[in-house]
mmCIF file with all atom_site columns, C-alpha atoms in Angstrom:
data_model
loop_
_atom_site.group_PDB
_atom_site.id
_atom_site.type_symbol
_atom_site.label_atom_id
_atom_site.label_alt_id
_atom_site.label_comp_id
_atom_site.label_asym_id
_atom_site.label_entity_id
_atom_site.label_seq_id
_atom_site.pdbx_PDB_ins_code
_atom_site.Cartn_x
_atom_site.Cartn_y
_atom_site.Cartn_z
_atom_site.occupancy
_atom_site.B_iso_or_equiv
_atom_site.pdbx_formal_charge
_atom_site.auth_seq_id
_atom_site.auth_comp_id
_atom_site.auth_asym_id
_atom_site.auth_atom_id
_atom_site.pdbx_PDB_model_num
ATOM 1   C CA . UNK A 1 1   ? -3.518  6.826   -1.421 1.00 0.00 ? 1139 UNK A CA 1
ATOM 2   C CA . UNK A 1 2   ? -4.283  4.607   1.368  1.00 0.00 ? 1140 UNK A CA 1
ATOM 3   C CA . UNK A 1 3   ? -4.625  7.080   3.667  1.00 0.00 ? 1141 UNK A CA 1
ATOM 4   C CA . UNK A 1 4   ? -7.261  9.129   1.928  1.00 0.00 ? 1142 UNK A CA 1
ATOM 5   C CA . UNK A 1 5   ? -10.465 9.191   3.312  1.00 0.00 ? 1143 UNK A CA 1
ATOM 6   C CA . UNK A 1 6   ? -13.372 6.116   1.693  1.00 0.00 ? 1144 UNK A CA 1
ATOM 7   C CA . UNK A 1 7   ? -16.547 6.373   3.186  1.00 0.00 ? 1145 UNK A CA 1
ATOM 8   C CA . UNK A 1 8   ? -17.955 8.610   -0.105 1.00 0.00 ? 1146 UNK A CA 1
ATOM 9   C CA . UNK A 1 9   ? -17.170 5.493   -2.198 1.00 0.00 ? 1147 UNK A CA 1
ATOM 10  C CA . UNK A 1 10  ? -19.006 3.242   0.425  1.00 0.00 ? 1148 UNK A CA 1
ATOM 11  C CA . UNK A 1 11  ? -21.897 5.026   2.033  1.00 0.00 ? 1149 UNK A CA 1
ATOM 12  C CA . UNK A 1 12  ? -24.517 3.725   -0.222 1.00 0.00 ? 1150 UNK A CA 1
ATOM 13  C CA . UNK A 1 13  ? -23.698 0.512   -0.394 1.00 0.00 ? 1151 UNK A CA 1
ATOM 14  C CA . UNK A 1 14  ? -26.507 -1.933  1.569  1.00 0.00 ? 1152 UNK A CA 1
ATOM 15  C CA . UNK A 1 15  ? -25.195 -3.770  5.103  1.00 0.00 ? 1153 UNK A CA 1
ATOM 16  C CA . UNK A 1 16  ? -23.900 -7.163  5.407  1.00 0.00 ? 1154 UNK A CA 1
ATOM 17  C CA . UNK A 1 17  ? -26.681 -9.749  6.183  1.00 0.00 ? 1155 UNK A CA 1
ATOM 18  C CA . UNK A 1 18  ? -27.006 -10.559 10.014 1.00 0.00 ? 1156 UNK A CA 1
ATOM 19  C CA . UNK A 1 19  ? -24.262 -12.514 10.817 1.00 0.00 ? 1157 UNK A CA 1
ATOM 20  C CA . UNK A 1 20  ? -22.791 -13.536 14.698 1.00 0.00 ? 1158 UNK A CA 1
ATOM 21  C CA . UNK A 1 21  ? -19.802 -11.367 15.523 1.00 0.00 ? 1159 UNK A CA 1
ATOM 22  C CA . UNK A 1 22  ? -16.849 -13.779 14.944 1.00 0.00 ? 1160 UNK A CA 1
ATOM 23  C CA . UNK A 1 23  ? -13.721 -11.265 15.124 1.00 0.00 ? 1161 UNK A CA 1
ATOM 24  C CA . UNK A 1 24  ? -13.015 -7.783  16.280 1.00 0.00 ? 1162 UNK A CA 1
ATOM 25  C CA . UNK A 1 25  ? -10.131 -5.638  14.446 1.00 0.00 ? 1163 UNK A CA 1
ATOM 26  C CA . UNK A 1 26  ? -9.134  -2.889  15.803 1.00 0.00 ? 1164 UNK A CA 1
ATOM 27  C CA . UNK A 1 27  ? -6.860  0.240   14.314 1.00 0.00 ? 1165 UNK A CA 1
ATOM 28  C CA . UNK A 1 28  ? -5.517  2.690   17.300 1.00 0.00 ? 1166 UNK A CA 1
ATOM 29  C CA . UNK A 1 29  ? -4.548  5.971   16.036 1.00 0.00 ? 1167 UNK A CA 1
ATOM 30  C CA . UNK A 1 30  ? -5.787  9.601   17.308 1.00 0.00 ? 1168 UNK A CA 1
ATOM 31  C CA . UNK A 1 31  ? -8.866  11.305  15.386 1.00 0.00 ? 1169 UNK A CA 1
ATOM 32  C CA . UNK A 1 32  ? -8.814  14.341  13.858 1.00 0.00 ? 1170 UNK A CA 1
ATOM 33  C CA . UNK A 1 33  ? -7.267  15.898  10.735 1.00 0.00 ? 1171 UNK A CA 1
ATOM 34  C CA . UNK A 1 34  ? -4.402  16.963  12.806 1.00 0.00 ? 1172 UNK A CA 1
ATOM 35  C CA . UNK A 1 35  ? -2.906  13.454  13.061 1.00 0.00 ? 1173 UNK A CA 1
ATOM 36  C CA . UNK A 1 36  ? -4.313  12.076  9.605  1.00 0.00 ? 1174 UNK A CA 1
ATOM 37  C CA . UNK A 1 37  ? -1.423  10.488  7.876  1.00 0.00 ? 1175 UNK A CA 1
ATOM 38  C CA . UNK A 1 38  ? 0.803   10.546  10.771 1.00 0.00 ? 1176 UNK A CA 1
ATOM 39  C CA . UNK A 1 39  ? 2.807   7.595   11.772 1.00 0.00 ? 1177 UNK A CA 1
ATOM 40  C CA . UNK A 1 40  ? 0.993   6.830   14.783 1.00 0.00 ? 1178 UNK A CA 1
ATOM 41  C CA . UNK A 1 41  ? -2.278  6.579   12.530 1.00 0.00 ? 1179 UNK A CA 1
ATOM 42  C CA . UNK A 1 42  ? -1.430  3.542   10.378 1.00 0.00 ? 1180 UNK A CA 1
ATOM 43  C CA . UNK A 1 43  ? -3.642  1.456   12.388 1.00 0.00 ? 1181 UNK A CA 1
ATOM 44  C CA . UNK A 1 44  ? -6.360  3.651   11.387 1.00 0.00 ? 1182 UNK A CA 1
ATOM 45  C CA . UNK A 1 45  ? -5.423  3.686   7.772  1.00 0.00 ? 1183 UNK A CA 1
ATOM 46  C CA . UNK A 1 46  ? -4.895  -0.283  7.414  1.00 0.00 ? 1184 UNK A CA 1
ATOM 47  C CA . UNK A 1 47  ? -9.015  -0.502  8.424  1.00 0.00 ? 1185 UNK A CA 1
ATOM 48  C CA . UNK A 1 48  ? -9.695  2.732   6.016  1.00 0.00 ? 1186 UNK A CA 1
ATOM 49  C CA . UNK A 1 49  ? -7.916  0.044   3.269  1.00 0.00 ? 1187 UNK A CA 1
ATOM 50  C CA . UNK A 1 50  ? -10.181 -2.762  4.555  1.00 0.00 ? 1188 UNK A CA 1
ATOM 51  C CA . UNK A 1 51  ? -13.055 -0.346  3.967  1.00 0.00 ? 1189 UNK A CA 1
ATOM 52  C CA . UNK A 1 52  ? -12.413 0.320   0.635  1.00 0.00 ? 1190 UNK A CA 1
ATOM 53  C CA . UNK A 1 53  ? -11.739 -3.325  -0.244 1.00 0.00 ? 1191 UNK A CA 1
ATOM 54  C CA . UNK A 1 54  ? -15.442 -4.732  1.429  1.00 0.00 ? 1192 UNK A CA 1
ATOM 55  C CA . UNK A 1 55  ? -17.436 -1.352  0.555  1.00 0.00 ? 1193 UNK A CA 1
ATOM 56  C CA . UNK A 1 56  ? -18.099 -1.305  4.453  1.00 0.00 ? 1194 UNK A CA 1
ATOM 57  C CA . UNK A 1 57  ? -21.246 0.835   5.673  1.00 0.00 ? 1195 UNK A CA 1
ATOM 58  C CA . UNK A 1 58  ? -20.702 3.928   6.464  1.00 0.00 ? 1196 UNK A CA 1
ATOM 59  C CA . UNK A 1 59  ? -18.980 3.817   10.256 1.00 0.00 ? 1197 UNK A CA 1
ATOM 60  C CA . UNK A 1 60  ? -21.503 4.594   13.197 1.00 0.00 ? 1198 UNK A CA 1
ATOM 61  C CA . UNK A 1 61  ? -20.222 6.427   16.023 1.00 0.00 ? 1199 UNK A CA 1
ATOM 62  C CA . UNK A 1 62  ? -20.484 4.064   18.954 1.00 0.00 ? 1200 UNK A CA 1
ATOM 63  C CA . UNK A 1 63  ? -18.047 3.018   22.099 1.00 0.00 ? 1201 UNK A CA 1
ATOM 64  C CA . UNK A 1 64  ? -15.812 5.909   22.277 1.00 0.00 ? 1202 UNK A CA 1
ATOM 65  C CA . UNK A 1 65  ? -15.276 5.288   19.049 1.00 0.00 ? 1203 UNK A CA 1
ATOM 66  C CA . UNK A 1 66  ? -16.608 4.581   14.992 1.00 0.00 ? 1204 UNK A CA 1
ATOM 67  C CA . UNK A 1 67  ? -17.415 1.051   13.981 1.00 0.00 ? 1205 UNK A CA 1
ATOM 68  C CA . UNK A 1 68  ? -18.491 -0.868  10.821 1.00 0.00 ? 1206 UNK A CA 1
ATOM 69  C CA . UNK A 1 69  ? -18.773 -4.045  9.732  1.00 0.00 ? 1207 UNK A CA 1
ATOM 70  C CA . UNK A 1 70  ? -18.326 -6.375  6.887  1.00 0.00 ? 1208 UNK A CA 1
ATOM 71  C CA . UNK A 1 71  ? -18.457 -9.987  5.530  1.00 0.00 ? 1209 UNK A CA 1
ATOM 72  C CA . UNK A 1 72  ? -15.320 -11.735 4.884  1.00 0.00 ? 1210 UNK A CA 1
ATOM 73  C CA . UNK A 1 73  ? -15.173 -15.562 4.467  1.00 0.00 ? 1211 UNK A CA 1
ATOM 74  C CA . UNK A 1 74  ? -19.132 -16.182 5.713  1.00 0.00 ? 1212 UNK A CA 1
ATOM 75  C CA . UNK A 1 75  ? -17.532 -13.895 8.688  1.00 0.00 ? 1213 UNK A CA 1
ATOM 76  C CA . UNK A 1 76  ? -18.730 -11.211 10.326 1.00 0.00 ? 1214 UNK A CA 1
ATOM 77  C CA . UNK A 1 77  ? -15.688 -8.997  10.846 1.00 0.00 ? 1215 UNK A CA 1
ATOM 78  C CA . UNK A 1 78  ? -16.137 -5.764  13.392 1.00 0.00 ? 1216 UNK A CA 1
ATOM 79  C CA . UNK A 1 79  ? -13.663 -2.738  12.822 1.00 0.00 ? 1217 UNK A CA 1
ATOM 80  C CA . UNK A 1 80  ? -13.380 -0.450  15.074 1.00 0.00 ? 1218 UNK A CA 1
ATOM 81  C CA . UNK A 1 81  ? -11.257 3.209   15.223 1.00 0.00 ? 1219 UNK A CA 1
ATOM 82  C CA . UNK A 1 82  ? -11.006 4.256   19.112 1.00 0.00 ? 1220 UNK A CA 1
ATOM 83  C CA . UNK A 1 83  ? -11.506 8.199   19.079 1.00 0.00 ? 1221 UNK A CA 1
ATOM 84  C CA . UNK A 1 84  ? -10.262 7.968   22.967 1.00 0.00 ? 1222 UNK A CA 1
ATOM 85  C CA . UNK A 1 85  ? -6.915  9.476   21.626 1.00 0.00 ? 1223 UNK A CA 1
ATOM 86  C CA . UNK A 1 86  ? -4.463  7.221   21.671 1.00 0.00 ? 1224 UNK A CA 1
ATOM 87  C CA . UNK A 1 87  ? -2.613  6.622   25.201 1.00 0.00 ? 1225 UNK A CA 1
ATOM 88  C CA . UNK A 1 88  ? -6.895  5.550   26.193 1.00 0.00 ? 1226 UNK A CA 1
ATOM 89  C CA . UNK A 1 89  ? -7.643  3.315   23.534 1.00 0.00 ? 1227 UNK A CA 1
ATOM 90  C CA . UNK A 1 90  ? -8.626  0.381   25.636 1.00 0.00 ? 1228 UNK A CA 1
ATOM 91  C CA . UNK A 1 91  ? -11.663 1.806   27.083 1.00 0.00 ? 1229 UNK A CA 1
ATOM 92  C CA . UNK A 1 92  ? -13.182 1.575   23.720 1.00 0.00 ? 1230 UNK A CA 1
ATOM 93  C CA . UNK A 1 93  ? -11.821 -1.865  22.690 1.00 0.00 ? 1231 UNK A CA 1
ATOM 94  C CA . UNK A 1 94  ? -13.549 -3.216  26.504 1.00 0.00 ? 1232 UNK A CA 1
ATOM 95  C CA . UNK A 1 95  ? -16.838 -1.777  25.525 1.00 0.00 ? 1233 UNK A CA 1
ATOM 96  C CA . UNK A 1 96  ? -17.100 -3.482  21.967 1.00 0.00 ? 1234 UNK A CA 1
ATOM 97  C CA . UNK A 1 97  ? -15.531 -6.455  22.604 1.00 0.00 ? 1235 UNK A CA 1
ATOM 98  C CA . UNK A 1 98  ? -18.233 -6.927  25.723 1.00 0.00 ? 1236 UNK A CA 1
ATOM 99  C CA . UNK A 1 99  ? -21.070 -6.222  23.866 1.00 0.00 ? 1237 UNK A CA 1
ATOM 100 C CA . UNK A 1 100 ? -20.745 -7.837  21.171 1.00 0.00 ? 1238 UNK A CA 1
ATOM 101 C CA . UNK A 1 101 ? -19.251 -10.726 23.594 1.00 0.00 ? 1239 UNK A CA 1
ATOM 102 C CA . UNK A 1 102 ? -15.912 -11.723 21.211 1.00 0.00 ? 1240 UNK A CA 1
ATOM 103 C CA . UNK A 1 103 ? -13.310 -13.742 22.593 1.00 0.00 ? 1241 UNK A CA 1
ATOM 104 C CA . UNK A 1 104 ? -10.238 -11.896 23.567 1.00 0.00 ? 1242 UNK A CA 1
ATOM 105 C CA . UNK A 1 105 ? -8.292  -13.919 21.275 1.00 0.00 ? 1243 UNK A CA 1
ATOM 106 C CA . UNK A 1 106 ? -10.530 -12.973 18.423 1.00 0.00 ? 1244 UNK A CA 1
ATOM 107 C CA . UNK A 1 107 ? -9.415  -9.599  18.706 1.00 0.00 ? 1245 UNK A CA 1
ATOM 108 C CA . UNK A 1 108 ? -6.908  -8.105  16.742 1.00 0.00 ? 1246 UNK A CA 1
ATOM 109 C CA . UNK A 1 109 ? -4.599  -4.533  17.842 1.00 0.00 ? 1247 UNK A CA 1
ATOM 110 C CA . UNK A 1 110 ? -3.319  -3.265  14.726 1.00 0.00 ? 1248 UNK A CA 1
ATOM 111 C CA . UNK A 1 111 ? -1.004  -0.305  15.645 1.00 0.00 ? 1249 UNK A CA 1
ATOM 112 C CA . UNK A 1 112 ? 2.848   1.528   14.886 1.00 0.00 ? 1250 UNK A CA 1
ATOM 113 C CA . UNK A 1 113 ? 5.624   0.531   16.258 1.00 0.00 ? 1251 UNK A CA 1
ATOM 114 C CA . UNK A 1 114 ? 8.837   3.021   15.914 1.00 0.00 ? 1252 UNK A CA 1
ATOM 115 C CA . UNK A 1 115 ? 11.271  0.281   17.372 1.00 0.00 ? 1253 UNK A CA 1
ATOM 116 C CA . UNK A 1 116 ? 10.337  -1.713  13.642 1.00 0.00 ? 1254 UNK A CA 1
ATOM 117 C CA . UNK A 1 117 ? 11.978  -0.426  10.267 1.00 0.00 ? 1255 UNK A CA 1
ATOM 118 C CA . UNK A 1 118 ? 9.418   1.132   8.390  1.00 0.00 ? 1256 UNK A CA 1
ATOM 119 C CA . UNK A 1 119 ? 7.826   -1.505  6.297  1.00 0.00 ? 1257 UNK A CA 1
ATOM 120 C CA . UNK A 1 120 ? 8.271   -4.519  8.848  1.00 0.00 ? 1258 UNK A CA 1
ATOM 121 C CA . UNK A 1 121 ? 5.208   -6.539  9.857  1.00 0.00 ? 1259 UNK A CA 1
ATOM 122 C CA . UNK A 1 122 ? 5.051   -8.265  13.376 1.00 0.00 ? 1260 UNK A CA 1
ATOM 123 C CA . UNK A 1 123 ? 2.104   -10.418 14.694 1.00 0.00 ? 1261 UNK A CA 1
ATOM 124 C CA . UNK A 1 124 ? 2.225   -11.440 17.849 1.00 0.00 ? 1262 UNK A CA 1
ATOM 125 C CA . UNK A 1 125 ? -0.435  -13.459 19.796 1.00 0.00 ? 1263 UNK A CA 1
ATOM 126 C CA . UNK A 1 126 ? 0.439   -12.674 23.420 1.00 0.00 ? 1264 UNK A CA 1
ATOM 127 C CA . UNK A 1 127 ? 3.255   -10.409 25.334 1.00 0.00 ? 1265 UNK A CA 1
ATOM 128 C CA . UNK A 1 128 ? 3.837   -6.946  26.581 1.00 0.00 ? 1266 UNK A CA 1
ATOM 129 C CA . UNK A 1 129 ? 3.228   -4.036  24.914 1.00 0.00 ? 1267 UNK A CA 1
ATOM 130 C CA . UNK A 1 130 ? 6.743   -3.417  23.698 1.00 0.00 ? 1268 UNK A CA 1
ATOM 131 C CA . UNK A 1 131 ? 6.345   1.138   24.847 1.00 0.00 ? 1269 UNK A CA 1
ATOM 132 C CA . UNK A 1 132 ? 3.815   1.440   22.567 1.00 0.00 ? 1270 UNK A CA 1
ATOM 133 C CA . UNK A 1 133 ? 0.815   3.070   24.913 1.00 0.00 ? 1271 UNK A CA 1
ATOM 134 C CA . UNK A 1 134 ? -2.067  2.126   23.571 1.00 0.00 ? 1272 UNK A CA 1
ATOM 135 C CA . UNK A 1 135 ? -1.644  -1.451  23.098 1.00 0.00 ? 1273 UNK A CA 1
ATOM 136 C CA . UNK A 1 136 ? -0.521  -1.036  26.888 1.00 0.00 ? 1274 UNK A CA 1
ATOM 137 C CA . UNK A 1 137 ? -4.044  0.574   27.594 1.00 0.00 ? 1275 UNK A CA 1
ATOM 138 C CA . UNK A 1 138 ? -5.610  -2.017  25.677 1.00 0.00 ? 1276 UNK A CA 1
ATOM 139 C CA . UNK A 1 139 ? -3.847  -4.880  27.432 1.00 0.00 ? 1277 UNK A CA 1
ATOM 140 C CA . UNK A 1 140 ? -4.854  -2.935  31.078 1.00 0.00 ? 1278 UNK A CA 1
ATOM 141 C CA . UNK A 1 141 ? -8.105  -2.719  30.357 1.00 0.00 ? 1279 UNK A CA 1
ATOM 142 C CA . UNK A 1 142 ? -8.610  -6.255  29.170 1.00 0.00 ? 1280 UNK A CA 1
ATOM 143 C CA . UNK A 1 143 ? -6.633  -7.576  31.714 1.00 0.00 ? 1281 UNK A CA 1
ATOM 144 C CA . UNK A 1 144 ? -4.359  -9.573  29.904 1.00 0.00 ? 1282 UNK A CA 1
ATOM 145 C CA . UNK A 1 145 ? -1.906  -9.828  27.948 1.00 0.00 ? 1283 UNK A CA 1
ATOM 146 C CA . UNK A 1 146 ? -2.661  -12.483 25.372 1.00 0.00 ? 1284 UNK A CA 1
ATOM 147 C CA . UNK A 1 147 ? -4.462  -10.192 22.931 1.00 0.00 ? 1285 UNK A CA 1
ATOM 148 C CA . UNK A 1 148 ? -2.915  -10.904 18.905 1.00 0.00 ? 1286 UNK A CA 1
ATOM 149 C CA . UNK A 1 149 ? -1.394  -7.352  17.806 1.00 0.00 ? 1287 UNK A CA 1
ATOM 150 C CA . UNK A 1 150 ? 0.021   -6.528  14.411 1.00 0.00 ? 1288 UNK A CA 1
ATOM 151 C CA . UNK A 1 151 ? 2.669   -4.296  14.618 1.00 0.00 ? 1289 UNK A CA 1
ATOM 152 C CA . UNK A 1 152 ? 3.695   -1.715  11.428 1.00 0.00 ? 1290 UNK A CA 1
ATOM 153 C CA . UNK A 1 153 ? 7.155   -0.301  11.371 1.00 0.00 ? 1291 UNK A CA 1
ATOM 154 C CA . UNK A 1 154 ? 8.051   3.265   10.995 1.00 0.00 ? 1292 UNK A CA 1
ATOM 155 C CA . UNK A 1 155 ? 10.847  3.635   12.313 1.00 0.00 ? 1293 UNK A CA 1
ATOM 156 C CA . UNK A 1 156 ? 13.854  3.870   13.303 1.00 0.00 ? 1294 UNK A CA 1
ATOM 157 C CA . UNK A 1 157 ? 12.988  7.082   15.150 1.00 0.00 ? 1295 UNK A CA 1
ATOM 158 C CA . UNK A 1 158 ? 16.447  9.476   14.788 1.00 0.00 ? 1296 UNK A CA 1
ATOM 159 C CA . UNK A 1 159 ? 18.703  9.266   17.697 1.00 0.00 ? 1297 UNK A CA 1
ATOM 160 C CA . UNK A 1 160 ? 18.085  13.421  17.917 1.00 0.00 ? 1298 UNK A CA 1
ATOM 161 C CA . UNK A 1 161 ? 14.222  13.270  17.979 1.00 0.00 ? 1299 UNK A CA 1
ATOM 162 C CA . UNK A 1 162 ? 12.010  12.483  20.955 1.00 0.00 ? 1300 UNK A CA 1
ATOM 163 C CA . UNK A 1 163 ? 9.915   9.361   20.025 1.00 0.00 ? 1301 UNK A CA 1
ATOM 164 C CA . UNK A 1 164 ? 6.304   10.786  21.024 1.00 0.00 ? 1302 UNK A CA 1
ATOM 165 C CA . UNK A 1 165 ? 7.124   13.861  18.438 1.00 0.00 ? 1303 UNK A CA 1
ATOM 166 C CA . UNK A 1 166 ? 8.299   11.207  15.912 1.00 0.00 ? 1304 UNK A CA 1
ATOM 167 C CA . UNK A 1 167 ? 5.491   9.259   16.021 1.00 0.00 ? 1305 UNK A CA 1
ATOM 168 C CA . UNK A 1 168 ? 3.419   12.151  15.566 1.00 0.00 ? 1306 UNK A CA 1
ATOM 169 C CA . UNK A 1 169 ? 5.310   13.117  12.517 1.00 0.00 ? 1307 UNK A CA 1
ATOM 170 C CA . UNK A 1 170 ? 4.580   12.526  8.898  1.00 0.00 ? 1308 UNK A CA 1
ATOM 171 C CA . UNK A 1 171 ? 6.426   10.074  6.707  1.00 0.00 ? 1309 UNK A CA 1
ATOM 172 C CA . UNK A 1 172 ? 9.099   12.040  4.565  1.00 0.00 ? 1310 UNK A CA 1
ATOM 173 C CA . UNK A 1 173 ? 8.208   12.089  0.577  1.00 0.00 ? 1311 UNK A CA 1
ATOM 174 C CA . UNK A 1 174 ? 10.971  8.738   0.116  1.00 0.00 ? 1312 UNK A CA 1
ATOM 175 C CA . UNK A 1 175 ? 8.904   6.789   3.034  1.00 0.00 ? 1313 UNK A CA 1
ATOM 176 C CA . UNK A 1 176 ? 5.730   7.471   1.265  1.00 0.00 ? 1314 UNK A CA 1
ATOM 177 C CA . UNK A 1 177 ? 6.007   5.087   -1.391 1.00 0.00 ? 1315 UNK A CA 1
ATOM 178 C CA . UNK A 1 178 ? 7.046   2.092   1.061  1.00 0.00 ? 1316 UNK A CA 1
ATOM 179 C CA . UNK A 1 179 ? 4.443   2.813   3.438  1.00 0.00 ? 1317 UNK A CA 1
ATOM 180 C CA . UNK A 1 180 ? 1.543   2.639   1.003  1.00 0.00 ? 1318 UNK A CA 1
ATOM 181 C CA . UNK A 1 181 ? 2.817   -0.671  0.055  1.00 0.00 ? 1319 UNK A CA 1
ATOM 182 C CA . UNK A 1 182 ? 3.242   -1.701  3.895  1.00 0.00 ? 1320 UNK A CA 1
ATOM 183 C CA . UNK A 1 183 ? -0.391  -0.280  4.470  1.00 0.00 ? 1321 UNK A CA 1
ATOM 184 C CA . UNK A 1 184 ? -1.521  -2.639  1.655  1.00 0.00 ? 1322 UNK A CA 1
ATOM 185 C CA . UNK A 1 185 ? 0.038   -5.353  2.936  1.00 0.00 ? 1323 UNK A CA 1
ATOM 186 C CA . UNK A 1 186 ? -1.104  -5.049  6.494  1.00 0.00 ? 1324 UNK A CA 1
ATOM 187 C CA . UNK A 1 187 ? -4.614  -5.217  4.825  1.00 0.00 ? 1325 UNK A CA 1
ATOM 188 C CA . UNK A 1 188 ? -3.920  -8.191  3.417  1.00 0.00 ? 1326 UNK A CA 1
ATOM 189 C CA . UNK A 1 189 ? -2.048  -9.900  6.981  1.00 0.00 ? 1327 UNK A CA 1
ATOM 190 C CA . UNK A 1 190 ? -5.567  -8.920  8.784  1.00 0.00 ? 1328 UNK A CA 1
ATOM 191 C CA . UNK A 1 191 ? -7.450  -10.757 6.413  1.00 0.00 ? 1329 UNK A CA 1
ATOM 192 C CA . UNK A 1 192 ? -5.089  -13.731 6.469  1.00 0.00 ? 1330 UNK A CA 1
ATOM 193 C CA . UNK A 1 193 ? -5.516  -13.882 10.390 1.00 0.00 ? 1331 UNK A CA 1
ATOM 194 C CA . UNK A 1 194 ? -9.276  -13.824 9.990  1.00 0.00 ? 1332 UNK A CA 1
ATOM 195 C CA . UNK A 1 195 ? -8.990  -16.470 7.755  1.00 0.00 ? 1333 UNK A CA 1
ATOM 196 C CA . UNK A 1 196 ? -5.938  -18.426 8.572  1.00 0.00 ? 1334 UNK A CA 1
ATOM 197 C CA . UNK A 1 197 ? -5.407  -17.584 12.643 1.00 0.00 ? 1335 UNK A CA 1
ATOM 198 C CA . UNK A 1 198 ? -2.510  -16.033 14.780 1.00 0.00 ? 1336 UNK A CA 1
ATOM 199 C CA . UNK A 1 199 ? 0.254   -18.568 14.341 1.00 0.00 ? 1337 UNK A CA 1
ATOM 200 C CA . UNK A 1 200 ? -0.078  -19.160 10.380 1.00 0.00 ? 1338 UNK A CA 1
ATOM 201 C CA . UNK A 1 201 ? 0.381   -15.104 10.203 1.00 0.00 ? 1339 UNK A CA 1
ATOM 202 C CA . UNK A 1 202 ? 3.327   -15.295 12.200 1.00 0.00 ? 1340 UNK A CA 1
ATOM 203 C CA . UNK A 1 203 ? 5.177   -18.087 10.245 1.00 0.00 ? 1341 UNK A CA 1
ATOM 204 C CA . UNK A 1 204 ? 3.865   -15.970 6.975  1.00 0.00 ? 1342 UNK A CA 1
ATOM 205 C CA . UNK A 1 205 ? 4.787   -12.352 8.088  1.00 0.00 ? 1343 UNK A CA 1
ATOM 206 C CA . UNK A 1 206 ? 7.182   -12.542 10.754 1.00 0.00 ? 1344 UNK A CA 1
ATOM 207 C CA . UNK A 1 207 ? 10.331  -13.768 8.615  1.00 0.00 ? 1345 UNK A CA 1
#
């Protein structure tokens, strides 16, 4: 299961060789075991997939947040979970992405969106936040608005439920299966934007 937790399977496995920071990705979601597997916690789940798929080091807890690394490409690839909750996530994304001194437009926000049905992708390179809070956060913080986001559907929300409690719900046993696959398939968008850029994702994804 995507969601399940990796770092036993990568802890021991030896760091990338020093490379430059080329690209920061960037999960939002809200830490604890209370929101694991909840629908605002895909971001976080798409980099536990890209963990599991480069045998990242175990995360270090650093800018308001954990971060790894690992090598894609010749690349070195940041990922970073913001443990700000998730309404503050772009006090952590402003701290990494200065230090390590990555061009906003390297950066990529993957995060839920309930206004997509569940299973649709969206990248986008530039725009506002579309309600969800924090991609808004992130966008205030770095004082712009052209920062690439990839957006996950799981919605609709229900026309009787109040979208911050549906977000903070669990998928239903007949989401699960679709969701795993969308999870996997996020994974593999991210890694076509390191590789292939913004507007080749959203020719590829998009449709």
């Amino acid at each position: 299961m995507v969601f399940a937790a990796t770092w036993a399977i990568v802890a021991l496995n030896p760091e990338p060789e020093t490379l430059p920071v080329v690209k920061l990705v960037v999960g939002l979601g809200n830490p604890g075991r209370k929101y694991e597997g909840t629908r605002h916690n895909v971001g976080f789940a798409v980099l536990g997939e890209l963990v599991r798929r480069h045998r990242c080091p175990r995360p270090k807890t650093n800018f308001q947040g954990e971060i790894t690394e690992a090598e894609f490409n010749g690349q070195k690839i940041l990922l970073l979970w913001p443990h700000t909750f998730m309404n503050l996530s772009g006090s952590s994304v402003l701290a990494a992405r200065d230090f390590y001194k990555v061009e906003t437009a390297e950066v990529l926000i993957v995060c839920d969106d309930f206004n997509l049905p569940l299973g649709k992708l969206r990248f986008r390179g530039e725009g506002s936040s579309g309600g969800q809070k924090g991609l808004a956060d992130v966008l205030e913080r770095l004082g712009t608005q052209a920062v690439p986001r990839l957006r996950i559907g799981v919605g609709p929300a229900p026309p009787n439920w109040d979208p911050a409690d549906f977000v903070l719900s669990r998928f239903t046993k007949e989401e699960l299966p679709i969701i795993e696959i969308t999870l996997s398939r996020a994974a593999d968008a991210v890694q076509d934007w390191i590789s292939d850029g913004i507007a080749n994702c959203m020719n590829k994804y998009n449709a």
